[in-house]
Amino acid sequence: MSMISNKVADIPPYVFAKINQKKDELKRSGIDIIDLGMGDPDLPTPKPITDKLIDELNNPDNFKYSSFSGCTEFKEAVASFYKKQYNVELNSETEVLALIGSKEGIAHLPFAIIDENDYVLTPDPCYGVYRMATYIAGGKNYDMPLTKEHHYQPDLSVIPEEIKQKAKLMYLNYPGNPTAATVDLSFFNRVLDFAKDNNITIAHDSAYNMITFDESAPSILQADKAKDIAVEFGSLSKSYNMTGWRIGYVVGNPEIIRSLSVVKSNMDTSQFLPIQKAAAFALTEDQKYVHDNVEVYRKRRKVMVEGLNAIGMNVDSPKGSFYIWAPVPEGYTSEGFVEVMLENAGVVVTPGSAFGSTGEGYFRISLTVPTDRLQMAVKRIKDYLQKVTAREG
């Protein structure tokens, strides 16, 4: 008799775990690997933020339990950030909840919203946690394809009536992972109309909200009466280079916030207080560090997009996030291309199929290595493809 649940046994291995295993094997054999796979910034957390953390560590009162919903200082900082960035008013006590990274909150949300066999409308391709959280919570995913032809926005008109009746939750994510797509406020207004007509809660994952190259990304809470039915997840991981700190938040509809806080209070005791207070400092201080990060990614984006297009890969320049969503060369599957790049070029990228069936035919590049390494990656990809062409010729 198995000692683990059937539900857990049926979960496939996390795609990055499989890639990392092969990557580590090649590293041990002496191969130089350029890792463009994981979305983990290589830039350091700004020093004023780490200095604030050190200051808070010197206060013994900060070693106590946090309030379950997060400390007042952090929640007020989130509300202040939303007022300044989006002109959105938030009640810091009822409309803000601290998270141990936004991934944690996103994963717990279905337990607060859905019942067994309820449907969740999930973008495809998407961050895999949406699907896995729904599955573990006993729900069913209905994939909403995101295609280039539709600007990587779901076509709500094709969702069957029976699915709309059974759906309780919809995940959205802009700027998008993995597609790097952005949307304007009119998109959010259309989605909110759909959701209100069908009594569906919207959860917008806004982890890359500050990393945009042309226009600022809107918050869904800027849309008309969004707080009636929507929540938005935010993170300090990407904008402030704080992935390992595990600090984020969810804001919006107070009933949903309260329900999620019930789940969380039975699962965790919020984040370490010095981390919350350093994060509050990051959100309320001058955002120069975020703008500096964006300029670094802008330069890297230019190098990678121009380099790949020069070798005929037909890549669109991303408008947000630090990813490039690129079509695989003709004759390859997503996984097949990723495998040959790793084994023959020493370059790690992520297969589009790992994010859903609509991602087949694409691969994702993360711009989280220095420019010279990106240039080297392009050269290696070019050299390999030329060798293949020469052999076939």
One Martini backbone bead per residue (centre of mass of N, CA, C, O) as a GRO file, in nm:
protein
  393
    1MET     BB    1   0.096   0.037   0.023
    2SER     BB    2   0.072   0.355  -0.015
    3MET     BB    3   0.201   0.658   0.158
    4ILE     BB    4   0.053   0.820  -0.068
    5SER     BB    5  -0.136   1.005  -0.248
    6ASN     BB    6  -0.286   1.000  -0.550
    7LYS     BB    7  -0.267   1.300  -0.610
    8VAL     BB    8   0.042   1.323  -0.575
    9ALA     BB    9   0.127   1.087  -0.765
   10ASP     BB   10  -0.002   1.247  -1.028
   11ILE     BB   11   0.219   1.450  -1.017
   12PRO     BB   12   0.429   1.594  -1.203
   13PRO     BB   13   0.721   1.695  -1.257
   14TYR     BB   14   0.893   1.964  -1.222
   15VAL     BB   15   1.039   2.105  -1.485
   16PHE     BB   16   1.291   2.230  -1.338
   17ALA     BB   17   1.393   1.969  -1.210
   18LYS     BB   18   1.470   1.824  -1.472
   19ILE     BB   19   1.660   2.038  -1.586
   20ASN     BB   20   1.853   2.057  -1.338
   21GLN     BB   21   1.959   1.771  -1.349
   22LYS     BB   22   2.094   1.794  -1.629
   23LYS     BB   23   2.263   2.043  -1.571
   24ASP     BB   24   2.433   1.920  -1.340
   25GLU     BB   25   2.561   1.696  -1.503
   26LEU     BB   26   2.712   1.884  -1.703
   27LYS     BB   27   2.874   2.043  -1.497
   28ARG     BB   28   3.031   1.794  -1.382
   29SER     BB   29   3.164   1.753  -1.681
   30GLY     BB   30   3.256   2.075  -1.758
   31ILE     BB   31   3.018   2.239  -1.862
   32ASP     BB   32   2.915   2.540  -1.986
   33ILE     BB   33   2.637   2.709  -1.845
   34ILE     BB   34   2.350   2.882  -1.975
   35ASP     BB   35   2.093   3.022  -1.770
   36LEU     BB   36   1.747   3.073  -1.917
   37GLY     BB   37   1.516   2.962  -1.724
   38MET     BB   38   1.487   3.095  -1.461
   39GLY     BB   39   1.307   3.360  -1.272
   40ASP     BB   40   1.607   3.475  -1.139
   41PRO     BB   41   1.754   3.730  -1.036
   42ASP     BB   42   2.097   3.860  -1.057
   43LEU     BB   43   2.030   4.095  -0.906
   44PRO     BB   44   2.052   4.282  -0.637
   45THR     BB   45   1.949   4.384  -0.357
   46PRO     BB   46   1.911   4.672  -0.245
   47LYS     BB   47   2.089   4.809   0.010
   48PRO     BB   48   1.869   4.967   0.171
   49ILE     BB   49   1.705   4.707   0.223
   50THR     BB   50   1.920   4.539   0.372
   51ASP     BB   51   1.969   4.752   0.591
   52LYS     BB   52   1.684   4.738   0.706
   53LEU     BB   53   1.696   4.447   0.791
   54ILE     BB   54   1.929   4.476   0.992
   55ASP     BB   55   1.787   4.672   1.179
   56GLU     BB   56   1.548   4.476   1.248
   57LEU     BB   57   1.733   4.249   1.370
   58ASN     BB   58   1.811   4.445   1.626
   59ASN     BB   59   1.508   4.382   1.710
   60PRO     BB   60   1.364   4.167   1.936
   61ASP     BB   61   1.055   4.217   1.871
   62ASN     BB   62   1.085   4.075   1.571
   63PHE     BB   63   1.078   3.758   1.692
   64LYS     BB   64   0.791   3.747   1.675
   65TYR     BB   65   0.495   3.707   1.594
   66SER     BB   66   0.290   3.761   1.353
   67SER     BB   67   0.037   3.856   1.216
   68PHE     BB   68  -0.156   3.676   1.010
   69SER     BB   69  -0.197   3.936   0.799
   70GLY     BB   70   0.019   4.114   0.899
   71CYS     BB   71   0.176   4.391   0.938
   72THR     BB   72   0.096   4.716   0.948
   73GLU     BB   73   0.336   4.835   0.791
   74PHE     BB   74   0.299   4.665   0.534
   75LYS     BB   75   0.000   4.719   0.464
   76GLU     BB   76   0.034   5.027   0.442
   77ALA     BB   77   0.243   5.016   0.213
   78VAL     BB   78   0.063   4.888   0.001
   79ALA     BB   79  -0.152   5.110   0.002
   80SER     BB   80   0.043   5.339  -0.075
   81PHE     BB   81   0.137   5.220  -0.343
   82TYR     BB   82  -0.147   5.216  -0.481
   83LYS     BB   83  -0.194   5.517  -0.467
   84LYS     BB   84   0.063   5.608  -0.623
   85GLN     BB   85   0.055   5.410  -0.879
   86TYR     BB   86  -0.299   5.389  -0.920
   87ASN     BB   87  -0.516   5.538  -0.748
   88VAL     BB   88  -0.578   5.325  -0.510
   89GLU     BB   89  -0.794   5.240  -0.261
   90LEU     BB   90  -0.700   5.096   0.064
   91ASN     BB   91  -0.774   4.880   0.318
   92SER     BB   92  -0.533   4.756   0.526
   93GLU     BB   93  -0.722   4.552   0.696
   94THR     BB   94  -0.936   4.428   0.452
   95GLU     BB   95  -0.747   4.468   0.153
   96VAL     BB   96  -0.489   4.330   0.299
   97LEU     BB   97  -0.240   4.060   0.246
   98ALA     BB   98   0.004   3.878   0.360
   99LEU     BB   99   0.277   3.695   0.202
  100ILE     BB  100   0.485   3.405   0.120
  101GLY     BB  101   0.459   3.493  -0.136
  102SER     BB  102   0.255   3.475  -0.409
  103LYS     BB  103   0.249   3.169  -0.452
  104GLU     BB  104   0.112   3.094  -0.189
  105GLY     BB  105  -0.156   3.247  -0.237
  106ILE     BB  106  -0.230   3.117  -0.506
  107ALA     BB  107  -0.236   2.820  -0.389
  108HIS     BB  108  -0.464   2.887  -0.161
  109LEU     BB  109  -0.715   3.008  -0.302
  110PRO     BB  110  -0.897   2.763  -0.387
  111PHE     BB  111  -0.965   2.686  -0.085
  112ALA     BB  112  -1.141   2.969  -0.062
  113ILE     BB  113  -1.346   2.924  -0.332
  114ILE     BB  114  -1.369   2.618  -0.386
  115ASP     BB  115  -1.516   2.319  -0.478
  116GLU     BB  116  -1.578   2.024  -0.561
  117ASN     BB  117  -1.562   2.037  -0.918
  118ASP     BB  118  -1.492   2.301  -0.974
  119TYR     BB  119  -1.413   2.564  -1.187
  120VAL     BB  120  -1.111   2.685  -1.353
  121LEU     BB  121  -0.988   2.958  -1.524
  122THR     BB  122  -0.706   2.897  -1.744
  123PRO     BB  123  -0.435   2.982  -1.874
  124ASP     BB  124  -0.290   2.906  -2.215
  125PRO     BB  125  -0.030   2.973  -2.101
  126CYS     BB  126   0.120   2.915  -1.760
  127TYR     BB  127   0.156   2.922  -1.444
  128GLY     BB  128   0.151   2.615  -1.286
  129VAL     BB  129   0.005   2.678  -1.010
  130TYR     BB  130  -0.284   2.705  -1.101
  131ARG     BB  131  -0.333   2.406  -1.168
  132MET     BB  132  -0.227   2.263  -0.910
  133ALA     BB  133  -0.409   2.404  -0.704
  134THR     BB  134  -0.674   2.310  -0.821
  135TYR     BB  135  -0.622   2.007  -0.802
  136ILE     BB  136  -0.564   1.988  -0.492
  137ALA     BB  137  -0.855   2.129  -0.425
  138GLY     BB  138  -1.063   1.966  -0.641
  139GLY     BB  139  -1.055   2.086  -0.912
  140LYS     BB  140  -1.113   2.224  -1.247
  141ASN     BB  141  -0.968   2.279  -1.550
  142TYR     BB  142  -1.001   2.555  -1.786
  143ASP     BB  143  -0.868   2.627  -2.083
  144MET     BB  144  -0.728   2.942  -2.205
  145PRO     BB  145  -0.620   3.035  -2.491
  146LEU     BB  146  -0.298   3.182  -2.585
  147THR     BB  147  -0.249   3.390  -2.865
  148LYS     BB  148  -0.107   3.588  -3.093
  149GLU     BB  149  -0.371   3.666  -3.248
  150HIS     BB  150  -0.492   3.755  -2.938
  151HIS     BB  151  -0.260   3.884  -2.763
  152TYR     BB  152  -0.273   3.689  -2.516
  153GLN     BB  153  -0.593   3.660  -2.498
  154PRO     BB  154  -0.882   3.560  -2.395
  155ASP     BB  155  -1.168   3.392  -2.535
  156LEU     BB  156  -1.475   3.425  -2.387
  157SER     BB  157  -1.685   3.338  -2.619
  158VAL     BB  158  -1.589   3.009  -2.611
  159ILE     BB  159  -1.712   2.951  -2.350
  160PRO     BB  160  -1.902   2.735  -2.220
  161GLU     BB  161  -2.190   2.739  -2.045
  162GLU     BB  162  -2.128   2.500  -1.846
  163ILE     BB  163  -1.864   2.629  -1.745
  164LYS     BB  164  -1.967   2.900  -1.640
  165GLN     BB  165  -2.157   2.765  -1.422
  166LYS     BB  166  -1.894   2.608  -1.275
  167ALA     BB  167  -1.739   2.862  -1.232
  168LYS     BB  168  -1.533   3.046  -0.970
  169LEU     BB  169  -1.249   3.095  -1.126
  170MET     BB  170  -0.995   3.337  -1.243
  171TYR     BB  171  -0.692   3.352  -1.411
  172LEU     BB  172  -0.444   3.613  -1.431
  173ASN     BB  173  -0.146   3.753  -1.636
  174TYR     BB  174  -0.011   4.089  -1.606
  175PRO     BB  175   0.248   4.051  -1.701
  176GLY     BB  176   0.348   3.765  -1.871
  177ASN     BB  177   0.372   3.413  -1.781
  178PRO     BB  178   0.558   3.359  -2.067
  179THR     BB  179   0.465   3.588  -2.294
  180ALA     BB  180   0.498   3.911  -2.212
  181ALA     BB  181   0.227   4.028  -2.194
  182THR     BB  182   0.001   4.303  -2.237
  183VAL     BB  183  -0.245   4.533  -2.099
  184ASP     BB  184  -0.533   4.713  -2.075
  185LEU     BB  185  -0.806   4.841  -1.913
  186SER     BB  186  -1.023   4.735  -2.113
  187PHE     BB  187  -0.976   4.439  -2.059
  188PHE     BB  188  -1.058   4.434  -1.761
  189ASN     BB  189  -1.347   4.534  -1.808
  190ARG     BB  190  -1.440   4.290  -1.977
  191VAL     BB  191  -1.381   4.069  -1.768
  192LEU     BB  192  -1.559   4.180  -1.542
  193ASP     BB  193  -1.824   4.155  -1.689
  194PHE     BB  194  -1.811   3.852  -1.723
  195ALA     BB  195  -1.780   3.775  -1.420
  196LYS     BB  196  -2.043   3.908  -1.317
  197ASP     BB  197  -2.240   3.747  -1.504
  198ASN     BB  198  -2.096   3.455  -1.372
  199ASN     BB  199  -1.982   3.451  -1.084
  200ILE     BB  200  -1.657   3.525  -1.101
  201THR     BB  201  -1.354   3.510  -0.979
  202ILE     BB  202  -1.066   3.725  -0.976
  203ALA     BB  203  -0.711   3.649  -1.036
  204HIS     BB  204  -0.438   3.869  -1.034
  205ASP     BB  205  -0.114   3.831  -1.158
  206SER     BB  206   0.139   4.095  -1.058
  207ALA     BB  207   0.460   4.028  -1.048
  208TYR     BB  208   0.538   4.231  -1.321
  209ASN     BB  209   0.431   4.534  -1.289
  210MET     BB  210   0.730   4.700  -1.305
  211ILE     BB  211   0.805   4.537  -1.584
  212THR     BB  212   0.833   4.779  -1.828
  213PHE     BB  213   0.896   4.944  -2.165
  214ASP     BB  214   0.652   5.148  -2.246
  215GLU     BB  215   0.407   5.090  -2.048
  216SER     BB  216   0.230   5.086  -1.785
  217ALA     BB  217   0.087   4.867  -1.579
  218PRO     BB  218  -0.210   4.780  -1.488
  219SER     BB  219  -0.455   4.754  -1.258
  220ILE     BB  220  -0.745   4.592  -1.195
  221LEU     BB  221  -0.838   4.809  -0.970
  222GLN     BB  222  -0.889   5.042  -1.192
  223ALA     BB  223  -1.136   4.922  -1.253
  224ASP     BB  224  -1.467   4.900  -1.251
  225LYS     BB  225  -1.553   4.760  -0.961
  226ALA     BB  226  -1.334   4.535  -0.894
  227LYS     BB  227  -1.377   4.477  -0.578
  228ASP     BB  228  -1.638   4.299  -0.614
  229ILE     BB  229  -1.445   4.035  -0.768
  230ALA     BB  230  -1.135   4.112  -0.704
  231VAL     BB  231  -0.788   4.012  -0.709
  232GLU     BB  232  -0.436   4.097  -0.626
  233PHE     BB  233  -0.111   3.992  -0.696
  234GLY     BB  234   0.197   4.053  -0.523
  235SER     BB  235   0.559   4.126  -0.562
  236LEU     BB  236   0.917   4.157  -0.472
  237SER     BB  237   1.097   3.966  -0.642
  238LYS     BB  238   1.138   4.119  -0.926
  239SER     BB  239   1.159   4.434  -0.875
  240TYR     BB  240   1.375   4.383  -0.602
  241ASN     BB  241   1.534   4.120  -0.585
  242MET     BB  242   1.341   3.901  -0.369
  243THR     BB  243   1.291   3.589  -0.395
  244GLY     BB  244   1.409   3.463  -0.113
  245TRP     BB  245   1.224   3.629   0.091
  246ARG     BB  246   0.918   3.583   0.073
  247ILE     BB  247   0.726   3.846  -0.046
  248GLY     BB  248   0.378   3.945  -0.036
  249TYR     BB  249   0.043   4.007  -0.186
  250VAL     BB  250  -0.311   4.081  -0.133
  251VAL     BB  251  -0.576   4.254  -0.313
  252GLY     BB  252  -0.920   4.366  -0.240
  253ASN     BB  253  -1.162   4.176  -0.179
  254PRO     BB  254  -1.262   4.125   0.147
  255GLU     BB  255  -1.391   3.839   0.136
  256ILE     BB  256  -1.151   3.697   0.003
  257ILE     BB  257  -0.938   3.780   0.203
  258ARG     BB  258  -1.072   3.645   0.448
  259SER     BB  259  -1.075   3.357   0.337
  260LEU     BB  260  -0.768   3.333   0.295
  261SER     BB  261  -0.693   3.390   0.595
  262VAL     BB  262  -0.814   3.130   0.704
  263VAL     BB  263  -0.633   2.937   0.560
  264LYS     BB  264  -0.358   3.058   0.654
  265SER     BB  265  -0.403   3.041   0.970
  266ASN     BB  266  -0.392   2.708   0.927
  267MET     BB  267  -0.081   2.711   0.786
  268ASP     BB  268   0.031   2.993   0.902
  269THR     BB  269   0.243   3.295   1.039
  270SER     BB  270   0.362   3.437   0.837
  271GLN     BB  271   0.614   3.659   0.816
  272PHE     BB  272   0.898   3.778   0.897
  273LEU     BB  273   0.919   4.086   1.025
  274PRO     BB  274   1.180   4.206   0.894
  275ILE     BB  275   1.081   4.151   0.606
  276GLN     BB  276   0.826   4.323   0.611
  277LYS     BB  277   0.974   4.595   0.683
  278ALA     BB  278   1.162   4.600   0.436
  279ALA     BB  279   0.928   4.592   0.229
  280ALA     BB  280   0.798   4.855   0.314
  281PHE     BB  281   1.036   5.028   0.238
  282ALA     BB  282   1.045   4.957  -0.065
  283LEU     BB  283   0.748   5.066  -0.135
  284THR     BB  284   0.801   5.380  -0.009
  285GLU     BB  285   1.033   5.440  -0.162
  286ASP     BB  286   1.228   5.506  -0.396
  287GLN     BB  287   1.196   5.365  -0.741
  288LYS     BB  288   1.483   5.359  -0.876
  289TYR     BB  289   1.558   5.056  -0.869
  290VAL     BB  290   1.345   4.963  -1.066
  291HIS     BB  291   1.431   5.139  -1.306
  292ASP     BB  292   1.714   5.018  -1.325
  293ASN     BB  293   1.628   4.731  -1.390
  294VAL     BB  294   1.476   4.792  -1.652
  295GLU     BB  295   1.726   4.895  -1.807
  296VAL     BB  296   1.874   4.629  -1.805
  297TYR     BB  297   1.649   4.465  -1.952
  298ARG     BB  298   1.641   4.637  -2.206
  299LYS     BB  299   1.927   4.568  -2.305
  300ARG     BB  300   1.889   4.262  -2.308
  301ARG     BB  301   1.654   4.252  -2.502
  302LYS     BB  302   1.800   4.369  -2.745
  303VAL     BB  303   2.020   4.156  -2.773
  304MET     BB  304   1.830   3.906  -2.803
  305VAL     BB  305   1.637   3.987  -3.028
  306GLU     BB  306   1.849   4.064  -3.242
  307GLY     BB  307   2.004   3.796  -3.236
  308LEU     BB  308   1.769   3.603  -3.314
  309ASN     BB  309   1.677   3.751  -3.574
  310ALA     BB  310   1.956   3.718  -3.722
  311ILE     BB  311   1.891   3.383  -3.719
  312GLY     BB  312   1.566   3.347  -3.785
  313MET     BB  313   1.342   3.344  -3.517
  314ASN     BB  314   1.106   3.544  -3.489
  315VAL     BB  315   1.106   3.779  -3.253
  316ASP     BB  316   0.938   3.937  -3.009
  317SER     BB  317   0.916   4.221  -2.828
  318PRO     BB  318   0.879   4.270  -2.512
  319LYS     BB  319   0.666   4.465  -2.281
  320GLY     BB  320   0.713   4.254  -2.042
  321SER     BB  321   0.908   4.152  -1.827
  322PHE     BB  322   1.199   3.896  -1.844
  323TYR     BB  323   1.083   3.773  -2.118
  324ILE     BB  324   1.101   3.538  -2.395
  325TRP     BB  325   0.878   3.448  -2.665
  326ALA     BB  326   0.969   3.171  -2.867
  327PRO     BB  327   1.005   3.015  -3.156
  328VAL     BB  328   1.071   2.730  -3.281
  329PRO     BB  329   1.225   2.569  -3.497
  330GLU     BB  330   1.188   2.400  -3.758
  331GLY     BB  331   1.135   2.053  -3.652
  332TYR     BB  332   1.051   2.124  -3.354
  333THR     BB  333   0.998   2.078  -3.040
  334SER     BB  334   1.009   2.208  -2.742
  335GLU     BB  335   1.166   1.979  -2.595
  336GLY     BB  336   1.367   1.918  -2.820
  337PHE     BB  337   1.507   2.194  -2.826
  338VAL     BB  338   1.594   2.208  -2.531
  339GLU     BB  339   1.770   1.954  -2.535
  340VAL     BB  340   1.976   2.042  -2.758
  341MET     BB  341   2.070   2.301  -2.619
  342LEU     BB  342   2.187   2.168  -2.368
  343GLU     BB  343   2.371   1.938  -2.504
  344ASN     BB  344   2.503   2.132  -2.756
  345ALA     BB  345   2.514   2.449  -2.612
  346GLY     BB  346   2.469   2.508  -2.301
  347VAL     BB  347   2.150   2.595  -2.304
  348VAL     BB  348   1.895   2.722  -2.095
  349VAL     BB  349   1.556   2.650  -2.153
  350THR     BB  350   1.198   2.669  -2.181
  351PRO     BB  351   0.932   2.490  -2.247
  352GLY     BB  352   0.621   2.574  -2.354
  353SER     BB  353   0.472   2.303  -2.265
  354ALA     BB  354   0.505   2.355  -1.950
  355PHE     BB  355   0.248   2.579  -1.970
  356GLY     BB  356   0.103   2.422  -2.202
  357SER     BB  357  -0.033   2.328  -2.502
  358THR     BB  358  -0.012   2.622  -2.635
  359GLY     BB  359   0.316   2.621  -2.595
  360GLU     BB  360   0.360   2.474  -2.832
  361GLY     BB  361   0.642   2.599  -3.025
  362TYR     BB  362   0.788   2.710  -2.767
  363PHE     BB  363   1.014   2.933  -2.582
  364ARG     BB  364   1.183   3.036  -2.280
  365ILE     BB  365   1.343   3.343  -2.185
  366SER     BB  366   1.574   3.459  -1.944
  367LEU     BB  367   1.704   3.793  -1.841
  368THR     BB  368   1.919   3.665  -1.587
  369VAL     BB  369   2.182   3.765  -1.742
  370PRO     BB  370   2.439   3.886  -1.868
  371THR     BB  371   2.508   4.017  -2.174
  372ASP     BB  372   2.752   3.832  -2.250
  373ARG     BB  373   2.583   3.569  -2.212
  374LEU     BB  374   2.371   3.626  -2.424
  375GLN     BB  375   2.566   3.642  -2.663
  376MET     BB  376   2.670   3.355  -2.627
  377ALA     BB  377   2.400   3.210  -2.663
  378VAL     BB  378   2.349   3.300  -2.952
  379LYS     BB  379   2.603   3.174  -3.072
  380ARG     BB  380   2.539   2.882  -2.995
  381ILE     BB  381   2.275   2.859  -3.147
  382LYS     BB  382   2.386   2.930  -3.423
  383ASP     BB  383   2.603   2.708  -3.446
  384TYR     BB  384   2.412   2.469  -3.427
  385LEU     BB  385   2.218   2.534  -3.663
  386GLN     BB  386   2.441   2.535  -3.879
  387LYS     BB  387   2.527   2.242  -3.845
  388VAL     BB  388   2.256   2.118  -3.919
  389THR     BB  389   2.232   2.244  -4.201
  390ALA     BB  390   2.493   2.121  -4.313
  391ARG     BB  391   2.416   1.824  -4.279
  392GLU     BB  392   2.146   1.839  -4.447
  393GLY     BB  393   2.301   1.957  -4.710
   0.00000   0.00000   0.00000
